[in-house]
CSV table of C-alpha atoms in Angstrom, one decimal:
chain,number,residue,atom,x,y,z
N,1,UNK,CA,-10.9,60.1,14.6
N,2,UNK,CA,-8.2,59.5,12.1
N,3,UNK,CA,-9.0,59.5,8.4
N,4,UNK,CA,-7.3,56.0,8.2
N,5,UNK,CA,-9.6,54.9,11.1
N,6,UNK,CA,-12.7,56.1,9.2
N,7,UNK,CA,-11.7,54.3,6.0
N,8,UNK,CA,-10.9,50.9,8.1
N,9,UNK,CA,-14.5,51.2,9.8
N,10,UNK,CA,-16.0,52.0,6.0
N,11,UNK,CA,-14.3,48.9,4.9
N,12,UNK,CA,-15.4,46.8,7.8
N,13,UNK,CA,-18.8,48.0,7.3
N,14,UNK,CA,-18.7,47.0,3.5
N,15,UNK,CA,-17.3,43.6,4.3
N,16,UNK,CA,-19.8,42.7,7.0
N,17,UNK,CA,-23.0,42.4,4.7
N,18,UNK,CA,-21.9,38.9,3.7
N,19,UNK,CA,-21.0,39.7,0.3
N,20,UNK,CA,-18.3,37.4,0.4
N,21,UNK,CA,-20.2,34.7,1.6
N,22,UNK,CA,-22.6,34.9,-1.2
N,23,UNK,CA,-19.6,35.0,-3.2
N,24,UNK,CA,-18.4,31.8,-1.8
N,25,UNK,CA,-21.9,30.3,-2.3
N,26,UNK,CA,-21.8,31.3,-6.0
N,27,UNK,CA,-18.2,29.8,-6.8
N,28,UNK,CA,-19.1,26.7,-4.8
N,29,UNK,CA,-22.2,26.3,-7.0
N,30,UNK,CA,-20.4,26.7,-10.1
N,31,UNK,CA,-17.7,24.2,-9.1
N,32,UNK,CA,-20.1,21.7,-7.9
N,33,UNK,CA,-21.8,22.0,-11.6
N,34,UNK,CA,-18.4,21.5,-13.1
N,35,UNK,CA,-17.4,18.4,-11.0
N,36,UNK,CA,-20.6,16.7,-12.2
N,37,UNK,CA,-19.7,17.7,-15.7
N,38,UNK,CA,-16.0,16.6,-15.9
N,39,UNK,CA,-15.8,14.1,-13.0
N,40,UNK,CA,-19.1,12.3,-13.9
N,41,UNK,CA,-20.4,12.7,-10.3
N,42,UNK,CA,-24.0,12.9,-9.7
N,43,UNK,CA,-24.8,16.0,-7.5
N,44,UNK,CA,-28.3,16.7,-6.7
N,45,UNK,CA,-29.4,20.2,-8.0
N,46,UNK,CA,-26.1,21.8,-8.4
N,47,UNK,CA,-24.9,19.1,-10.9
N,48,UNK,CA,-27.5,20.0,-13.7
N,49,UNK,CA,-28.2,23.5,-12.4
N,50,UNK,CA,-25.2,25.0,-10.6
N,51,UNK,CA,-23.5,26.5,-13.2
N,52,UNK,CA,-26.7,28.7,-13.8
N,53,UNK,CA,-27.4,29.3,-10.1
N,54,UNK,CA,-23.9,30.3,-9.2
N,55,UNK,CA,-23.4,32.6,-12.5
N,56,UNK,CA,-26.4,34.5,-12.0
N,57,UNK,CA,-25.8,34.9,-8.4
N,58,UNK,CA,-22.4,36.5,-9.5
N,59,UNK,CA,-24.2,38.7,-11.6
N,60,UNK,CA,-26.7,39.9,-9.0
N,61,UNK,CA,-23.6,40.6,-6.8
N,62,UNK,CA,-22.1,42.4,-9.7
N,63,UNK,CA,-25.4,44.5,-10.0
N,64,UNK,CA,-25.2,45.4,-6.5
N,65,UNK,CA,-21.9,46.4,-6.2
N,66,UNK,CA,-20.8,48.0,-9.8
N,67,UNK,CA,-23.4,50.7,-9.2
N,68,UNK,CA,-21.9,51.6,-6.1
N,69,UNK,CA,-18.3,52.1,-7.8
N,70,UNK,CA,-19.8,54.0,-10.8
N,71,UNK,CA,-21.4,56.7,-8.5
N,72,UNK,CA,-18.9,57.1,-6.1
N,73,UNK,CA,-15.9,57.5,-8.5
N,74,UNK,CA,-15.0,59.6,-11.4
N,75,UNK,CA,-15.4,58.1,-14.8
N,76,UNK,CA,-11.5,57.6,-15.2
N,77,UNK,CA,-11.2,56.2,-11.5
N,78,UNK,CA,-14.0,53.8,-12.0
N,79,UNK,CA,-12.5,52.4,-15.3
N,80,UNK,CA,-9.0,52.1,-13.7
N,81,UNK,CA,-10.7,50.1,-10.9
N,82,UNK,CA,-12.6,47.9,-13.2
N,83,UNK,CA,-9.4,47.2,-15.2
N,84,UNK,CA,-6.9,46.3,-12.2
N,85,UNK,CA,-9.7,44.2,-10.5
N,86,UNK,CA,-10.7,42.3,-13.8
N,87,UNK,CA,-7.8,41.9,-16.5
N,88,UNK,CA,-4.1,41.6,-14.9
N,89,UNK,CA,-5.2,38.2,-13.1
N,90,UNK,CA,-7.4,36.7,-16.1
N,91,UNK,CA,-4.3,37.5,-18.1
N,92,UNK,CA,-2.1,35.6,-16.0
N,93,UNK,CA,-4.7,32.7,-15.9
N,94,UNK,CA,-5.3,32.6,-19.5
N,95,UNK,CA,-1.8,33.2,-20.9
N,96,UNK,CA,-0.3,30.7,-18.8
N,97,UNK,CA,-2.6,28.3,-19.6
N,98,UNK,CA,-2.2,29.0,-23.4
N,99,UNK,CA,1.9,28.8,-22.8
N,100,UNK,CA,1.6,25.7,-21.3
N,101,UNK,CA,-0.9,24.2,-24.0
N,102,UNK,CA,1.5,25.7,-26.7
N,103,UNK,CA,4.3,23.8,-25.4
N,104,UNK,CA,2.8,20.5,-25.1
N,105,UNK,CA,-0.1,20.6,-27.7
N,106,UNK,CA,1.8,21.5,-31.5
N,107,UNK,CA,-1.5,21.5,-33.3
N,108,UNK,CA,-2.8,23.9,-30.4
N,109,UNK,CA,0.6,26.2,-31.0
N,110,UNK,CA,-0.2,26.3,-34.6
N,111,UNK,CA,-3.7,27.2,-34.0
N,112,UNK,CA,-2.7,30.2,-32.0
N,113,UNK,CA,-0.4,31.4,-34.9
N,114,UNK,CA,-2.9,30.9,-37.6
N,115,UNK,CA,-6.0,32.5,-35.6
N,116,UNK,CA,-4.3,34.9,-33.2
N,117,UNK,CA,-7.0,37.7,-33.7
N,118,UNK,CA,-9.6,35.3,-32.2
N,119,UNK,CA,-7.2,34.7,-29.2
N,120,UNK,CA,-6.7,38.6,-28.8
N,121,UNK,CA,-10.5,38.9,-28.5
N,122,UNK,CA,-10.3,36.6,-25.4
N,123,UNK,CA,-7.6,38.8,-24.1
N,124,UNK,CA,-10.0,41.6,-24.3
N,125,UNK,CA,-12.7,39.7,-22.8
N,126,UNK,CA,-14.8,39.7,-25.8
N,127,UNK,CA,-14.6,36.1,-26.6
N,128,UNK,CA,-18.5,35.6,-26.5
N,129,UNK,CA,-18.5,37.9,-29.8
N,130,UNK,CA,-16.8,35.1,-32.0
N,131,UNK,CA,-17.4,31.3,-32.4
N,132,UNK,CA,-13.8,30.5,-32.8
N,133,UNK,CA,-13.0,32.8,-29.9
N,134,UNK,CA,-15.2,31.0,-27.7
N,135,UNK,CA,-14.7,27.4,-28.9
N,136,UNK,CA,-11.0,27.3,-29.3
N,137,UNK,CA,-9.3,29.8,-27.2
N,138,UNK,CA,-11.6,30.3,-24.0
N,139,UNK,CA,-9.0,28.1,-22.0
N,140,UNK,CA,-10.4,29.0,-18.8
N,141,UNK,CA,-13.7,27.6,-19.8
N,142,UNK,CA,-15.7,30.2,-18.4
N,143,UNK,CA,-14.9,33.3,-20.3
N,144,UNK,CA,-18.3,34.2,-21.9
N,145,UNK,CA,-19.6,35.5,-18.3
N,146,UNK,CA,-16.6,37.9,-18.5
N,147,UNK,CA,-17.8,39.5,-21.7
N,148,UNK,CA,-21.2,39.6,-20.3
N,149,UNK,CA,-19.6,41.3,-17.2
N,150,UNK,CA,-17.8,43.8,-19.4
N,151,UNK,CA,-20.7,45.0,-21.0
N,152,UNK,CA,-22.4,45.7,-17.7
N,153,UNK,CA,-19.6,48.0,-16.8
N,154,UNK,CA,-20.2,49.9,-19.8
N,155,UNK,CA,-24.0,49.9,-19.5
N,156,UNK,CA,-24.1,51.0,-15.7
N,157,UNK,CA,-22.1,54.0,-16.6
N,158,UNK,CA,-25.1,55.0,-19.1
N,159,UNK,CA,-27.7,54.1,-16.6
N,160,UNK,CA,-26.1,55.9,-13.7
N,161,UNK,CA,-25.8,59.0,-16.2
N,162,UNK,CA,-29.5,59.1,-17.0
N,163,UNK,CA,-30.4,58.6,-13.5
N,164,UNK,CA,-28.3,61.4,-12.3
N,165,UNK,CA,-30.1,63.6,-15.0
N,166,UNK,CA,-33.7,62.6,-14.4
N,167,UNK,CA,-33.8,62.1,-10.9
N,168,UNK,CA,-36.7,59.9,-10.9
N,169,UNK,CA,-37.4,58.6,-7.5
N,170,UNK,CA,-38.1,55.0,-8.8
N,171,UNK,CA,-35.8,55.2,-12.0
N,172,UNK,CA,-34.3,51.9,-11.4
N,173,UNK,CA,-37.5,50.0,-10.9
N,174,UNK,CA,-38.5,51.3,-14.5
N,175,UNK,CA,-35.2,50.1,-15.8
N,176,UNK,CA,-35.7,46.7,-13.9
N,177,UNK,CA,-39.1,46.5,-15.7
N,178,UNK,CA,-37.8,47.5,-19.2
N,179,UNK,CA,-34.9,45.4,-18.9
N,180,UNK,CA,-36.8,42.2,-18.0
N,181,UNK,CA,-39.2,42.8,-21.1
N,182,UNK,CA,-36.2,43.1,-23.3
N,183,UNK,CA,-34.4,40.1,-22.0
N,184,UNK,CA,-37.6,37.9,-22.0
N,185,UNK,CA,-38.4,39.4,-25.5
N,186,UNK,CA,-34.7,38.0,-26.6
N,187,UNK,CA,-34.7,34.7,-25.2
N,188,UNK,CA,-38.3,34.1,-27.0
N,189,UNK,CA,-36.9,35.3,-30.3
N,190,UNK,CA,-33.8,33.2,-29.7
N,191,UNK,CA,-35.7,30.2,-29.3
N,192,UNK,CA,-37.4,30.5,-32.7
N,193,UNK,CA,-34.0,30.7,-34.5
N,194,UNK,CA,-34.6,34.2,-35.6
N,195,UNK,CA,-31.5,35.3,-34.1
N,196,UNK,CA,-29.1,32.7,-35.3
N,197,UNK,CA,-27.8,34.6,-38.1
N,198,UNK,CA,-25.6,36.6,-35.7
N,199,UNK,CA,-23.5,33.6,-35.5
N,200,UNK,CA,-24.2,31.3,-38.7
N,201,UNK,CA,-21.5,32.6,-41.0
N,202,UNK,CA,-19.0,32.5,-38.3
N,203,UNK,CA,-20.0,28.8,-37.2
N,204,UNK,CA,-19.8,27.7,-40.9
N,205,UNK,CA,-16.4,29.5,-41.4
N,206,UNK,CA,-15.1,27.8,-38.3
N,207,UNK,CA,-16.0,24.4,-39.5
N,208,UNK,CA,-18.7,23.9,-36.7
N,209,UNK,CA,-22.4,23.3,-36.5
N,210,UNK,CA,-24.5,25.8,-35.1
N,211,UNK,CA,-26.2,23.7,-32.4
N,212,UNK,CA,-28.6,24.6,-29.5
N,213,UNK,CA,-25.8,24.4,-27.5
N,214,UNK,CA,-23.7,27.4,-29.1
N,215,UNK,CA,-27.2,29.1,-29.6
N,216,UNK,CA,-27.7,29.0,-25.7
N,217,UNK,CA,-24.0,30.1,-25.1
N,218,UNK,CA,-23.6,32.8,-27.6
N,219,UNK,CA,-27.2,34.4,-28.2
N,220,UNK,CA,-29.4,33.6,-24.9
N,221,UNK,CA,-26.8,34.1,-22.3
N,222,UNK,CA,-25.3,37.3,-23.7
N,223,UNK,CA,-25.7,40.7,-21.8
N,224,UNK,CA,-29.2,41.2,-23.6
N,225,UNK,CA,-30.5,37.9,-21.9
N,226,UNK,CA,-29.0,38.5,-18.5
N,227,UNK,CA,-29.5,42.5,-18.4
N,228,UNK,CA,-32.1,42.3,-15.7
N,229,UNK,CA,-30.1,40.0,-13.3
N,230,UNK,CA,-27.6,43.0,-12.8
N,231,UNK,CA,-30.4,45.5,-12.7
N,232,UNK,CA,-32.2,43.6,-10.0
N,233,UNK,CA,-28.9,43.2,-8.0
N,234,UNK,CA,-28.8,47.4,-8.3
N,235,UNK,CA,-32.6,47.4,-7.1
N,236,UNK,CA,-31.6,45.5,-4.1
N,237,UNK,CA,-28.9,47.9,-3.5
N,238,UNK,CA,-31.3,50.7,-4.0
N,239,UNK,CA,-34.1,49.5,-1.8
N,240,UNK,CA,-31.9,47.5,0.7
N,241,UNK,CA,-33.6,49.0,3.6
N,242,UNK,CA,-37.2,48.2,2.4
N,243,UNK,CA,-36.4,44.9,1.3
N,244,UNK,CA,-34.5,43.6,4.5
N,245,UNK,CA,-37.8,44.1,6.4
N,246,UNK,CA,-39.8,41.3,4.4
N,247,UNK,CA,-39.9,38.7,6.8
N,248,UNK,CA,-37.6,35.8,6.3
N,249,UNK,CA,-40.7,33.6,7.0
N,250,UNK,CA,-41.4,34.9,3.4
N,251,UNK,CA,-38.3,34.9,1.7
N,252,UNK,CA,-37.1,31.5,2.5
N,253,UNK,CA,-40.2,29.6,1.0
N,254,UNK,CA,-40.0,31.5,-2.0
N,255,UNK,CA,-36.3,31.2,-2.6
N,256,UNK,CA,-36.9,27.2,-2.1
N,257,UNK,CA,-39.6,26.9,-4.4
N,258,UNK,CA,-37.9,28.7,-7.0
N,259,UNK,CA,-34.3,27.2,-6.7
N,260,UNK,CA,-35.0,23.6,-5.7
N,261,UNK,CA,-37.4,23.5,-8.6
N,262,UNK,CA,-35.0,25.0,-11.0
N,263,UNK,CA,-34.9,22.7,-14.3
N,264,UNK,CA,-38.9,22.4,-13.7
N,265,UNK,CA,-39.6,26.1,-13.8
N,266,UNK,CA,-37.3,26.5,-17.0
N,267,UNK,CA,-39.3,24.0,-18.6
N,268,UNK,CA,-42.6,25.6,-17.4
N,269,UNK,CA,-41.7,28.9,-18.3
N,270,UNK,CA,-40.2,28.0,-21.6
N,271,UNK,CA,-36.7,30.0,-21.5
N,272,UNK,CA,-33.7,30.0,-19.9
N,273,UNK,CA,-32.5,32.4,-18.3
N,274,UNK,CA,-35.8,32.9,-16.7
N,275,UNK,CA,-37.1,35.7,-14.5
N,276,UNK,CA,-38.4,33.2,-11.6
N,277,UNK,CA,-34.6,32.4,-11.3
N,278,UNK,CA,-33.9,36.0,-10.5
N,279,UNK,CA,-36.7,36.2,-8.0
N,280,UNK,CA,-35.3,33.2,-6.0
N,281,UNK,CA,-31.9,34.3,-6.2
N,282,UNK,CA,-32.9,37.7,-5.2
N,283,UNK,CA,-34.8,36.0,-2.1
N,284,UNK,CA,-31.5,34.3,-1.1
N,285,UNK,CA,-29.4,37.5,-1.7
N,286,UNK,CA,-31.9,39.5,0.8
N,287,UNK,CA,-31.7,36.7,3.2
N,288,UNK,CA,-27.9,37.0,3.6
N,289,UNK,CA,-28.3,40.8,3.7
N,290,UNK,CA,-30.6,40.5,6.8
N,291,UNK,CA,-28.3,37.9,8.6
N,292,UNK,CA,-25.9,39.1,11.1
N,293,UNK,CA,-22.4,38.8,9.6
N,294,UNK,CA,-21.1,35.1,9.0
N,295,UNK,CA,-17.7,34.8,10.7
N,296,UNK,CA,-16.7,31.5,9.3
N,297,UNK,CA,-13.0,32.1,8.0
N,298,UNK,CA,-13.1,29.4,5.6
N,299,UNK,CA,-16.2,30.7,3.9
N,300,UNK,CA,-14.9,34.1,3.8
N,301,UNK,CA,-11.8,33.0,2.5
N,302,UNK,CA,-13.6,31.3,-0.4
N,303,UNK,CA,-15.2,34.2,-1.3
N,304,UNK,CA,-12.2,36.7,-1.1
N,305,UNK,CA,-10.4,34.5,-3.5
N,306,UNK,CA,-13.5,33.8,-5.7
N,307,UNK,CA,-12.5,35.3,-8.9
N,308,UNK,CA,-9.2,33.5,-8.9
N,309,UNK,CA,-11.0,30.1,-8.2
N,310,UNK,CA,-13.5,30.8,-11.0
N,311,UNK,CA,-10.6,31.2,-13.3
N,312,UNK,CA,-8.6,28.2,-12.8
N,313,UNK,CA,-11.1,25.6,-11.0
N,314,UNK,CA,-12.7,24.3,-14.4
N,315,UNK,CA,-9.2,24.0,-16.1
N,316,UNK,CA,-8.0,21.9,-13.4
N,317,UNK,CA,-11.2,19.6,-13.6
N,318,UNK,CA,-10.5,19.1,-17.1
N,319,UNK,CA,-6.9,18.3,-16.9
N,320,UNK,CA,-7.5,15.8,-13.9
N,321,UNK,CA,-10.6,14.0,-14.9
N,322,UNK,CA,-10.6,14.2,-18.8
N,323,UNK,CA,-6.9,14.7,-20.1
N,324,UNK,CA,-5.2,12.5,-17.3
N,325,UNK,CA,-8.3,10.4,-16.6
N,326,UNK,CA,-7.9,9.9,-12.9
N,327,UNK,CA,-10.5,9.4,-10.6
N,328,UNK,CA,-11.1,8.2,-7.1
N,329,UNK,CA,-11.0,9.9,-3.8
N,330,UNK,CA,-7.1,10.8,-4.8
N,331,UNK,CA,-8.3,12.5,-7.8
N,332,UNK,CA,-10.7,14.6,-5.9
N,333,UNK,CA,-8.2,15.6,-3.5
N,334,UNK,CA,-5.8,16.4,-6.3
N,335,UNK,CA,-8.3,18.8,-7.7
N,336,UNK,CA,-9.4,20.4,-4.6
N,337,UNK,CA,-5.5,21.0,-3.7
N,338,UNK,CA,-4.4,22.3,-6.8
N,339,UNK,CA,-7.2,24.4,-7.4
N,340,UNK,CA,-6.8,26.2,-4.1
N,341,UNK,CA,-3.4,26.3,-4.2
N,342,UNK,CA,-3.2,27.9,-7.8
N,343,UNK,CA,-6.1,30.4,-6.7
N,344,UNK,CA,-4.5,31.6,-3.6
N,345,UNK,CA,-1.2,31.9,-5.6
N,346,UNK,CA,-3.1,34.0,-8.1
N,347,UNK,CA,-4.9,36.1,-5.5
N,348,UNK,CA,-1.9,37.0,-3.4
N,349,UNK,CA,0.7,37.4,-6.1
N,350,UNK,CA,-1.7,39.2,-8.9
N,351,UNK,CA,-5.1,39.9,-8.2
N,352,UNK,CA,-4.6,41.4,-5.0
N,353,UNK,CA,-1.3,43.3,-5.6
N,354,UNK,CA,-2.6,44.7,-8.6
N,355,UNK,CA,-6.2,46.3,-7.2
N,356,UNK,CA,-3.7,48.0,-4.9
N,357,UNK,CA,-1.6,49.1,-7.7
N,358,UNK,CA,-4.4,50.3,-9.4
N,359,UNK,CA,-5.3,52.6,-6.7
N,360,UNK,CA,-2.1,54.4,-7.3
N,361,UNK,CA,-3.7,55.9,-10.4
N,362,UNK,CA,-6.7,56.9,-9.2
N,363,UNK,CA,-7.6,60.4,-8.2
N,364,UNK,CA,-7.4,62.1,-4.8
N,365,UNK,CA,-10.9,63.6,-4.9
N,366,UNK,CA,-13.8,61.3,-5.5
N,367,UNK,CA,-17.1,62.3,-6.9
N,368,UNK,CA,-20.3,61.0,-5.8
N,369,UNK,CA,-21.0,60.6,-9.6
N,370,UNK,CA,-19.4,59.4,-12.5
N,371,UNK,CA,-17.4,62.3,-14.5
N,372,UNK,CA,-20.2,61.8,-17.5
N,373,UNK,CA,-22.9,62.3,-15.0
N,374,UNK,CA,-21.6,65.8,-14.0
N,375,UNK,CA,-20.1,67.0,-17.3
C-alpha cells in the first residue's frame, strides 16, 4: 500500500468521527443566539443560551483535537499549524471589516489612528486583555473566544510536557479536577467583584462603566473560567474507548436535562460558566462519537467552514438588522446568503489554502510528543 493511501485512510478515519457535525452544531447554536440578539427573533433555548452552548461546545472540540496536535508534532510544527490555521483568515476578515468601516465612518478612522496599539492587540488575538480593544476594535464581535483559545494552545503544550515527564496513568483526570476547582474558585471570586481591579483602571481610561456585562466578558469568560472545558475535551479523547461504552440511554437524558434547563442550572449553581453545562455538552459530544458517521453533506459542509462562518456571521447580522434596519423574510435570506458566500469565499481563498501552505514549513519527521517534551 502506498504511503499516500495510508494518509488518505487516516484522514478518512479522522473525519468520520462526526467532529465536523459537532462543529456545525456549535456554529449554528451561536448563530441562532446572534439572530435573536440582532433581529429580535425569539428562538427557544438558543436565543438566550445558544451563545454559551455553541462556544462551550467549540471549547470541548478544541480540547479534544489540540492535544492530538500537541503530542504528534514537534513544538515548531505545532506552532506553525496553529498559526496558519487561525491567524491568516482571521486577519483577512478583521482587516477587511476595519478598512470598510474606516472608509465609511470618519470617526472610526480617527479612532484607529489614535488607538492603533489596541487594534494591534486584536491582530494578535489578545483583545480580551484590553477594555478598549474589546469594546472598540473587536469588529468580528466574537474575538474574546479567540483570546481564550490562544491561551489554551500555550497551556496544553505545558500540560503535554508534564504528562510526558510524569507518565501518570490518570494524569488528565487530575488536571480536570484541579482545573475545575480553579475555574469555580475564579468565577465565585469574580462574582464578589474582588477581581474587578484587573480592568477598573482600563475602563475608567476608556470612559466606560465597568458593568456586570464587562465583568462577565473580560473576567469570568477568560481562560481561567473556561479552562476545564478544554481539559474535559482532552479527557474525552484520552478515555474515548471507555466513555463511548456508556449507554446512550444514560447519556441522552443527562444531556437533555442539563442543556434544556441551561439558564435554570446557572441560577441554581450561582455561576456562569458552570460545570453542569460542561457535563451536559460532554454527553452530547460522546453521543456523536458513538454514532455512525453522519453523511449529510450540508451539515458536514457547515462544519468544514465553521471557523469562517464564525468570523463573519455576527458582523453580517449587525449590518443587516441593526445598521440597515432591514427586517422580514428578505432580510433573513440576505443574511443567510451573505454569510454563506463570505464564509465560503474565505474558506476556499484563504483558510484552506493557508492551512495547506503552512504544511510546507513543517518538518518531514514528526515526533509523537512536542519538542519541549523530549528536550
